[in-house]
Structures are given as C-alpha cells and as structure tokens.
Amino acid sequence: PRPVTRAIVNGGTTIGSVEVRGETTGIGALLLACLLSIVAAGALAWAVARFVGHRLNRTIIAPLQAIAAAAHGVTSNRALTARAPRAIITEVDDLSQDFNRLIDELSGWQVQVKQAHQQLLDRANHDTLSGLANRAHFLDQLRHTLIQAQRNGQRFALLYMDGDRF
C-alpha cells in the first residue's frame, strides 16, 4: 500500500508529521515460515506415529496374534505342537510362556488319556489271565471282516475248531 502521512497537532499548531509505510514482503515471509513449520510438524508427527505404530505392532500386536493363532490351532485342530513365540515385552512374554506351559500340560494329559483308553481296550478285548483275545474281540474282528468283504466283493472262510472239554 501507499504511505500514509498524518500531522501532529498541539494546541491547534502543527508541530510535525508521521509517515507510515507498509511492506508486504515481511508478511509473506512470515506466512511462508508458518506454513513450512506446519508442514514440518505434520511430517514429524507422521514419522513419530509410524515409528510408534511399527513398534507397537512388533512388540505387542504380533506376539498377541501369534498366541491367538496358536490357541486357535489347539482348539480347532487339536494341534498340541503349536507354541507361542517369545516376546520383547515382559508381560506379553509371560503370557506366551504360560500358554506354552498350558499346552504342555494338555499334551501330557492327552498321553495319559490315550494310555488309559488303550489299557481299558486291552482289558475289554483280552483275557486277563492268559492275555489271549476273548470272545468280544473275536466277534468284533469277525464283524469287521464281514463288512470289509461285503464292501470289496470278496469271500472269506472261517475255520472253527473246538476241543472237547476245553
């Protein structure tokens, strides 16, 4: 803008004048500096948010997802070999290790149940005195053989021998 001049009056007498000149080049530089500061602050905030997000993903979210995947494998597929990985954060690592110990216990219980089942099956199908297969085992095997022969269109023979007063 053009310069503005005003008179300084004292008691009706002009004793001087004031001239004010404005420059827009300083305002433009100030606005540019503010804009650059805002862009720089935004870029810094984006970089910090990206770093924090990546770190959260690596230290918390990924280990929790691995624990969840292992838990899903155990519950859906009975995959008792699944293990949760170690984690950087102590609390997440403790959760991971507790989960692994729980899977180890479940695996041990499963082995015990299988052994007990096998023992019960052996007792049901074998004579306790001689250890030989009993009548229930014989009938089960005969039924299985009949079904298989019918399914495959095959024949089979059964030889029955009995000893007097045995």
PDB file of C-alpha atoms in Angstrom:
ATOM      1  CA  PRO A   1       0.000   0.000   0.000  1.00  0.00           C
ATOM      2  CA  ARG A   2       0.904   3.686  -0.352  1.00  0.00           C
ATOM      3  CA  PRO A   3       2.479   5.514   2.592  1.00  0.00           C
ATOM      4  CA  VAL A   4       0.092   7.285   4.965  1.00  0.00           C
ATOM      5  CA  THR A   5       1.071  10.712   6.387  1.00  0.00           C
ATOM      6  CA  ARG A   6      -0.634  12.383   9.394  1.00  0.00           C
ATOM      7  CA  ALA A   7       0.048  15.679  11.020  1.00  0.00           C
ATOM      8  CA  ILE A   8       0.947  16.021  14.723  1.00  0.00           C
ATOM      9  CA  VAL A   9      -1.054  18.894  16.158  1.00  0.00           C
ATOM     10  CA  ASN A  10      -0.537  20.553  19.545  1.00  0.00           C
ATOM     11  CA  GLY A  11      -2.836  23.377  20.593  1.00  0.00           C
ATOM     12  CA  GLY A  12      -4.015  23.891  17.040  1.00  0.00           C
ATOM     13  CA  THR A  13      -0.485  24.214  15.693  1.00  0.00           C
ATOM     14  CA  THR A  14       1.061  21.532  13.534  1.00  0.00           C
ATOM     15  CA  ILE A  15       4.339  20.573  15.139  1.00  0.00           C
ATOM     16  CA  GLY A  16       5.254  17.650  12.923  1.00  0.00           C
ATOM     17  CA  SER A  17       4.046  14.740  10.824  1.00  0.00           C
ATOM     18  CA  VAL A  18       4.195  10.978  10.912  1.00  0.00           C
ATOM     19  CA  GLU A  19       4.535   8.864   7.817  1.00  0.00           C
ATOM     20  CA  VAL A  20       3.729   5.131   7.958  1.00  0.00           C
ATOM     21  CA  ARG A  21       4.871   2.812   5.206  1.00  0.00           C
ATOM     22  CA  GLY A  22       3.877  -0.848   4.974  1.00  0.00           C
ATOM     23  CA  GLU A  23       5.850  -3.677   3.418  1.00  0.00           C
ATOM     24  CA  THR A  24       4.115  -6.939   2.469  1.00  0.00           C
ATOM     25  CA  THR A  25       7.337  -8.805   1.848  1.00  0.00           C
ATOM     26  CA  GLY A  26       7.780  -9.458   5.584  1.00  0.00           C
ATOM     27  CA  ILE A  27       4.243 -10.808   5.948  1.00  0.00           C
ATOM     28  CA  GLY A  28       4.733 -13.131   3.012  1.00  0.00           C
ATOM     29  CA  ALA A  29       7.937 -14.469   4.528  1.00  0.00           C
ATOM     30  CA  LEU A  30       6.175 -14.896   7.897  1.00  0.00           C
ATOM     31  CA  LEU A  31       3.276 -16.776   6.278  1.00  0.00           C
ATOM     32  CA  LEU A  32       5.718 -18.963   4.359  1.00  0.00           C
ATOM     33  CA  ALA A  33       7.664 -19.725   7.561  1.00  0.00           C
ATOM     34  CA  CYS A  34       4.404 -20.621   9.357  1.00  0.00           C
ATOM     35  CA  LEU A  35       3.318 -22.862   6.508  1.00  0.00           C
ATOM     36  CA  LEU A  36       6.695 -24.617   6.424  1.00  0.00           C
ATOM     37  CA  SER A  37       6.565 -25.041  10.208  1.00  0.00           C
ATOM     38  CA  ILE A  38       3.110 -26.628   9.981  1.00  0.00           C
ATOM     39  CA  VAL A  39       4.248 -28.984   7.211  1.00  0.00           C
ATOM     40  CA  ALA A  40       7.390 -29.907   9.160  1.00  0.00           C
ATOM     41  CA  ALA A  41       5.380 -30.516  12.358  1.00  0.00           C
ATOM     42  CA  GLY A  42       2.906 -32.682  10.407  1.00  0.00           C
ATOM     43  CA  ALA A  43       5.729 -34.685   8.843  1.00  0.00           C
ATOM     44  CA  LEU A  44       7.364 -35.138  12.237  1.00  0.00           C
ATOM     45  CA  ALA A  45       4.044 -36.229  13.787  1.00  0.00           C
ATOM     46  CA  TRP A  46       3.507 -38.701  10.916  1.00  0.00           C
ATOM     47  CA  ALA A  47       7.039 -40.119  11.348  1.00  0.00           C
ATOM     48  CA  VAL A  48       6.612 -40.482  15.119  1.00  0.00           C
ATOM     49  CA  ALA A  49       3.174 -42.104  14.706  1.00  0.00           C
ATOM     50  CA  ARG A  50       4.562 -44.524  12.115  1.00  0.00           C
ATOM     51  CA  PHE A  51       7.519 -45.430  14.368  1.00  0.00           C
ATOM     52  CA  VAL A  52       5.282 -45.928  17.419  1.00  0.00           C
ATOM     53  CA  GLY A  53       2.780 -47.936  15.371  1.00  0.00           C
ATOM     54  CA  HIS A  54       5.507 -50.170  13.957  1.00  0.00           C
ATOM     55  CA  ARG A  55       6.959 -50.692  17.426  1.00  0.00           C
ATOM     56  CA  LEU A  56       3.534 -51.495  18.923  1.00  0.00           C
ATOM     57  CA  ASN A  57       2.906 -53.957  16.126  1.00  0.00           C
ATOM     58  CA  ARG A  58       6.265 -55.654  16.604  1.00  0.00           C
ATOM     59  CA  THR A  59       6.260 -55.765  20.404  1.00  0.00           C
ATOM     60  CA  ILE A  60       2.591 -56.240  21.339  1.00  0.00           C
ATOM     61  CA  ILE A  61       0.200 -56.894  18.459  1.00  0.00           C
ATOM     62  CA  ALA A  62       2.247 -59.502  16.535  1.00  0.00           C
ATOM     63  CA  PRO A  63       3.028 -61.611  19.653  1.00  0.00           C
ATOM     64  CA  LEU A  64      -0.630 -61.489  20.752  1.00  0.00           C
ATOM     65  CA  GLN A  65      -1.712 -62.524  17.258  1.00  0.00           C
ATOM     66  CA  ALA A  66       0.760 -65.430  17.408  1.00  0.00           C
ATOM     67  CA  ILE A  67      -0.675 -66.531  20.772  1.00  0.00           C
ATOM     68  CA  ALA A  68      -4.199 -66.267  19.334  1.00  0.00           C
ATOM     69  CA  ALA A  69      -3.184 -68.297  16.254  1.00  0.00           C
ATOM     70  CA  ALA A  70      -1.639 -70.994  18.452  1.00  0.00           C
ATOM     71  CA  ALA A  71      -4.775 -71.061  20.628  1.00  0.00           C
ATOM     72  CA  HIS A  72      -6.930 -71.374  17.514  1.00  0.00           C
ATOM     73  CA  GLY A  73      -4.759 -74.241  16.278  1.00  0.00           C
ATOM     74  CA  VAL A  74      -5.151 -76.032  19.605  1.00  0.00           C
ATOM     75  CA  THR A  75      -8.915 -75.564  19.828  1.00  0.00           C
ATOM     76  CA  SER A  76      -9.726 -76.158  16.149  1.00  0.00           C
ATOM     77  CA  ASN A  77      -7.206 -78.761  15.040  1.00  0.00           C
ATOM     78  CA  ARG A  78      -6.051 -80.218  18.368  1.00  0.00           C
ATOM     79  CA  ALA A  79      -2.539 -79.118  17.339  1.00  0.00           C
ATOM     80  CA  LEU A  80      -0.791 -79.582  20.671  1.00  0.00           C
ATOM     81  CA  THR A  81       2.556 -78.959  18.986  1.00  0.00           C
ATOM     82  CA  ALA A  82       1.723 -75.273  18.412  1.00  0.00           C
ATOM     83  CA  ARG A  83       3.800 -72.897  20.508  1.00  0.00           C
ATOM     84  CA  ALA A  84       3.643 -69.160  21.108  1.00  0.00           C
ATOM     85  CA  PRO A  85       6.899 -67.300  20.353  1.00  0.00           C
ATOM     86  CA  ARG A  86       8.898 -65.307  22.888  1.00  0.00           C
ATOM     87  CA  ALA A  87       8.090 -61.595  23.130  1.00  0.00           C
ATOM     88  CA  ILE A  88      10.122 -58.489  23.935  1.00  0.00           C
ATOM     89  CA  ILE A  89       7.680 -57.055  26.482  1.00  0.00           C
ATOM     90  CA  THR A  90       7.847 -58.954  29.767  1.00  0.00           C
ATOM     91  CA  GLU A  91       4.099 -59.192  30.360  1.00  0.00           C
ATOM     92  CA  VAL A  92       3.405 -60.463  26.836  1.00  0.00           C
ATOM     93  CA  ASP A  93       6.322 -62.896  27.124  1.00  0.00           C
ATOM     94  CA  ASP A  94       4.931 -64.190  30.454  1.00  0.00           C
ATOM     95  CA  LEU A  95       1.548 -64.729  28.792  1.00  0.00           C
ATOM     96  CA  SER A  96       3.235 -66.548  25.913  1.00  0.00           C
ATOM     97  CA  GLN A  97       5.241 -68.835  28.211  1.00  0.00           C
ATOM     98  CA  ASP A  98       2.196 -69.562  30.404  1.00  0.00           C
ATOM     99  CA  PHE A  99       0.269 -70.504  27.278  1.00  0.00           C
ATOM    100  CA  ASN A 100       3.073 -72.854  26.209  1.00  0.00           C
ATOM    101  CA  ARG A 101       3.121 -74.496  29.659  1.00  0.00           C
ATOM    102  CA  LEU A 102      -0.650 -74.962  29.429  1.00  0.00           C
ATOM    103  CA  ILE A 103      -0.251 -76.699  26.068  1.00  0.00           C
ATOM    104  CA  ASP A 104       2.456 -78.930  27.582  1.00  0.00           C
ATOM    105  CA  GLU A 105       0.070 -79.920  30.375  1.00  0.00           C
ATOM    106  CA  LEU A 106      -2.731 -80.614  27.899  1.00  0.00           C
ATOM    107  CA  SER A 107      -0.339 -82.735  25.858  1.00  0.00           C
ATOM    108  CA  GLY A 108       0.644 -84.719  28.967  1.00  0.00           C
ATOM    109  CA  TRP A 109      -2.999 -85.246  29.887  1.00  0.00           C
ATOM    110  CA  GLN A 110      -3.740 -86.399  26.350  1.00  0.00           C
ATOM    111  CA  VAL A 111      -0.963 -89.011  26.572  1.00  0.00           C
ATOM    112  CA  GLN A 112      -2.371 -90.250  29.903  1.00  0.00           C
ATOM    113  CA  VAL A 113      -5.906 -90.457  28.487  1.00  0.00           C
ATOM    114  CA  LYS A 114      -4.670 -92.403  25.454  1.00  0.00           C
ATOM    115  CA  GLN A 115      -2.762 -94.827  27.682  1.00  0.00           C
ATOM    116  CA  ALA A 116      -5.781 -95.327  29.948  1.00  0.00           C
ATOM    117  CA  HIS A 117      -8.004 -95.840  26.904  1.00  0.00           C
ATOM    118  CA  GLN A 118      -5.611 -98.412  25.489  1.00  0.00           C
ATOM    119  CA  GLN A 119      -5.484-100.244  28.827  1.00  0.00           C
ATOM    120  CA  LEU A 120      -9.298-100.319  29.006  1.00  0.00           C
ATOM    121  CA  LEU A 121      -9.483-101.526  25.415  1.00  0.00           C
ATOM    122  CA  ASP A 122      -6.969-104.300  26.146  1.00  0.00           C
ATOM    123  CA  ARG A 123      -8.943-105.345  29.240  1.00  0.00           C
ATOM    124  CA  ALA A 124     -12.174-105.417  27.247  1.00  0.00           C
ATOM    125  CA  ASN A 125     -10.736-107.496  24.399  1.00  0.00           C
ATOM    126  CA  HIS A 126      -8.288-109.837  26.136  1.00  0.00           C
ATOM    127  CA  ASP A 127      -8.466-112.399  28.868  1.00  0.00           C
ATOM    128  CA  THR A 128      -6.767-111.060  31.994  1.00  0.00           C
ATOM    129  CA  LEU A 129      -5.308-114.460  32.945  1.00  0.00           C
ATOM    130  CA  SER A 130      -3.909-115.656  29.610  1.00  0.00           C
ATOM    131  CA  GLY A 131      -3.688-112.350  27.693  1.00  0.00           C
ATOM    132  CA  LEU A 132      -5.355-114.031  24.706  1.00  0.00           C
ATOM    133  CA  ALA A 133      -8.106-112.372  22.699  1.00  0.00           C
ATOM    134  CA  ASN A 134     -11.555-113.025  24.150  1.00  0.00           C
ATOM    135  CA  ARG A 135     -14.958-113.652  22.575  1.00  0.00           C
ATOM    136  CA  ALA A 136     -15.773-109.904  22.344  1.00  0.00           C
ATOM    137  CA  HIS A 137     -12.564-109.279  20.394  1.00  0.00           C
ATOM    138  CA  PHE A 138     -13.277-112.267  18.132  1.00  0.00           C
ATOM    139  CA  LEU A 139     -16.811-111.023  17.364  1.00  0.00           C
ATOM    140  CA  ASP A 140     -15.540-107.511  16.674  1.00  0.00           C
ATOM    141  CA  GLN A 141     -12.880-108.805  14.275  1.00  0.00           C
ATOM    142  CA  LEU A 142     -15.435-111.102  12.573  1.00  0.00           C
ATOM    143  CA  ARG A 143     -17.866-108.169  12.123  1.00  0.00           C
ATOM    144  CA  HIS A 144     -15.080-106.005  10.679  1.00  0.00           C
ATOM    145  CA  THR A 145     -14.013-108.771   8.273  1.00  0.00           C
ATOM    146  CA  LEU A 146     -17.609-109.328   7.107  1.00  0.00           C
ATOM    147  CA  ILE A 147     -18.128-105.635   6.399  1.00  0.00           C
ATOM    148  CA  GLN A 148     -14.829-105.377   4.532  1.00  0.00           C
ATOM    149  CA  ALA A 149     -15.581-108.487   2.455  1.00  0.00           C
ATOM    150  CA  GLN A 150     -19.031-107.195   1.518  1.00  0.00           C
ATOM    151  CA  ARG A 151     -17.655-103.765   0.631  1.00  0.00           C
ATOM    152  CA  ASN A 152     -14.903-105.210  -1.592  1.00  0.00           C
ATOM    153  CA  GLY A 153     -16.991-108.064  -3.038  1.00  0.00           C
ATOM    154  CA  GLN A 154     -14.599-110.650  -1.611  1.00  0.00           C
ATOM    155  CA  ARG A 155     -15.125-114.015   0.028  1.00  0.00           C
ATOM    156  CA  PHE A 156     -13.620-115.340   3.189  1.00  0.00           C
ATOM    157  CA  ALA A 157     -13.678-118.548   5.167  1.00  0.00           C
ATOM    158  CA  LEU A 158     -13.932-119.168   8.875  1.00  0.00           C
ATOM    159  CA  LEU A 159     -12.373-122.264  10.379  1.00  0.00           C
ATOM    160  CA  TYR A 160     -13.809-123.179  13.747  1.00  0.00           C
ATOM    161  CA  MET A 161     -12.130-125.775  15.922  1.00  0.00           C
ATOM    162  CA  ASP A 162     -13.277-126.860  19.343  1.00  0.00           C
ATOM    163  CA  GLY A 163     -11.606-129.159  21.744  1.00  0.00           C
ATOM    164  CA  ASP A 164     -13.731-131.475  23.889  1.00  0.00           C
ATOM    165  CA  ARG A 165     -13.991-130.362  27.498  1.00  0.00           C
ATOM    166  CA  PHE A 166     -11.597-127.492  26.932  1.00  0.00           C
TER     167      PHE A 166
END
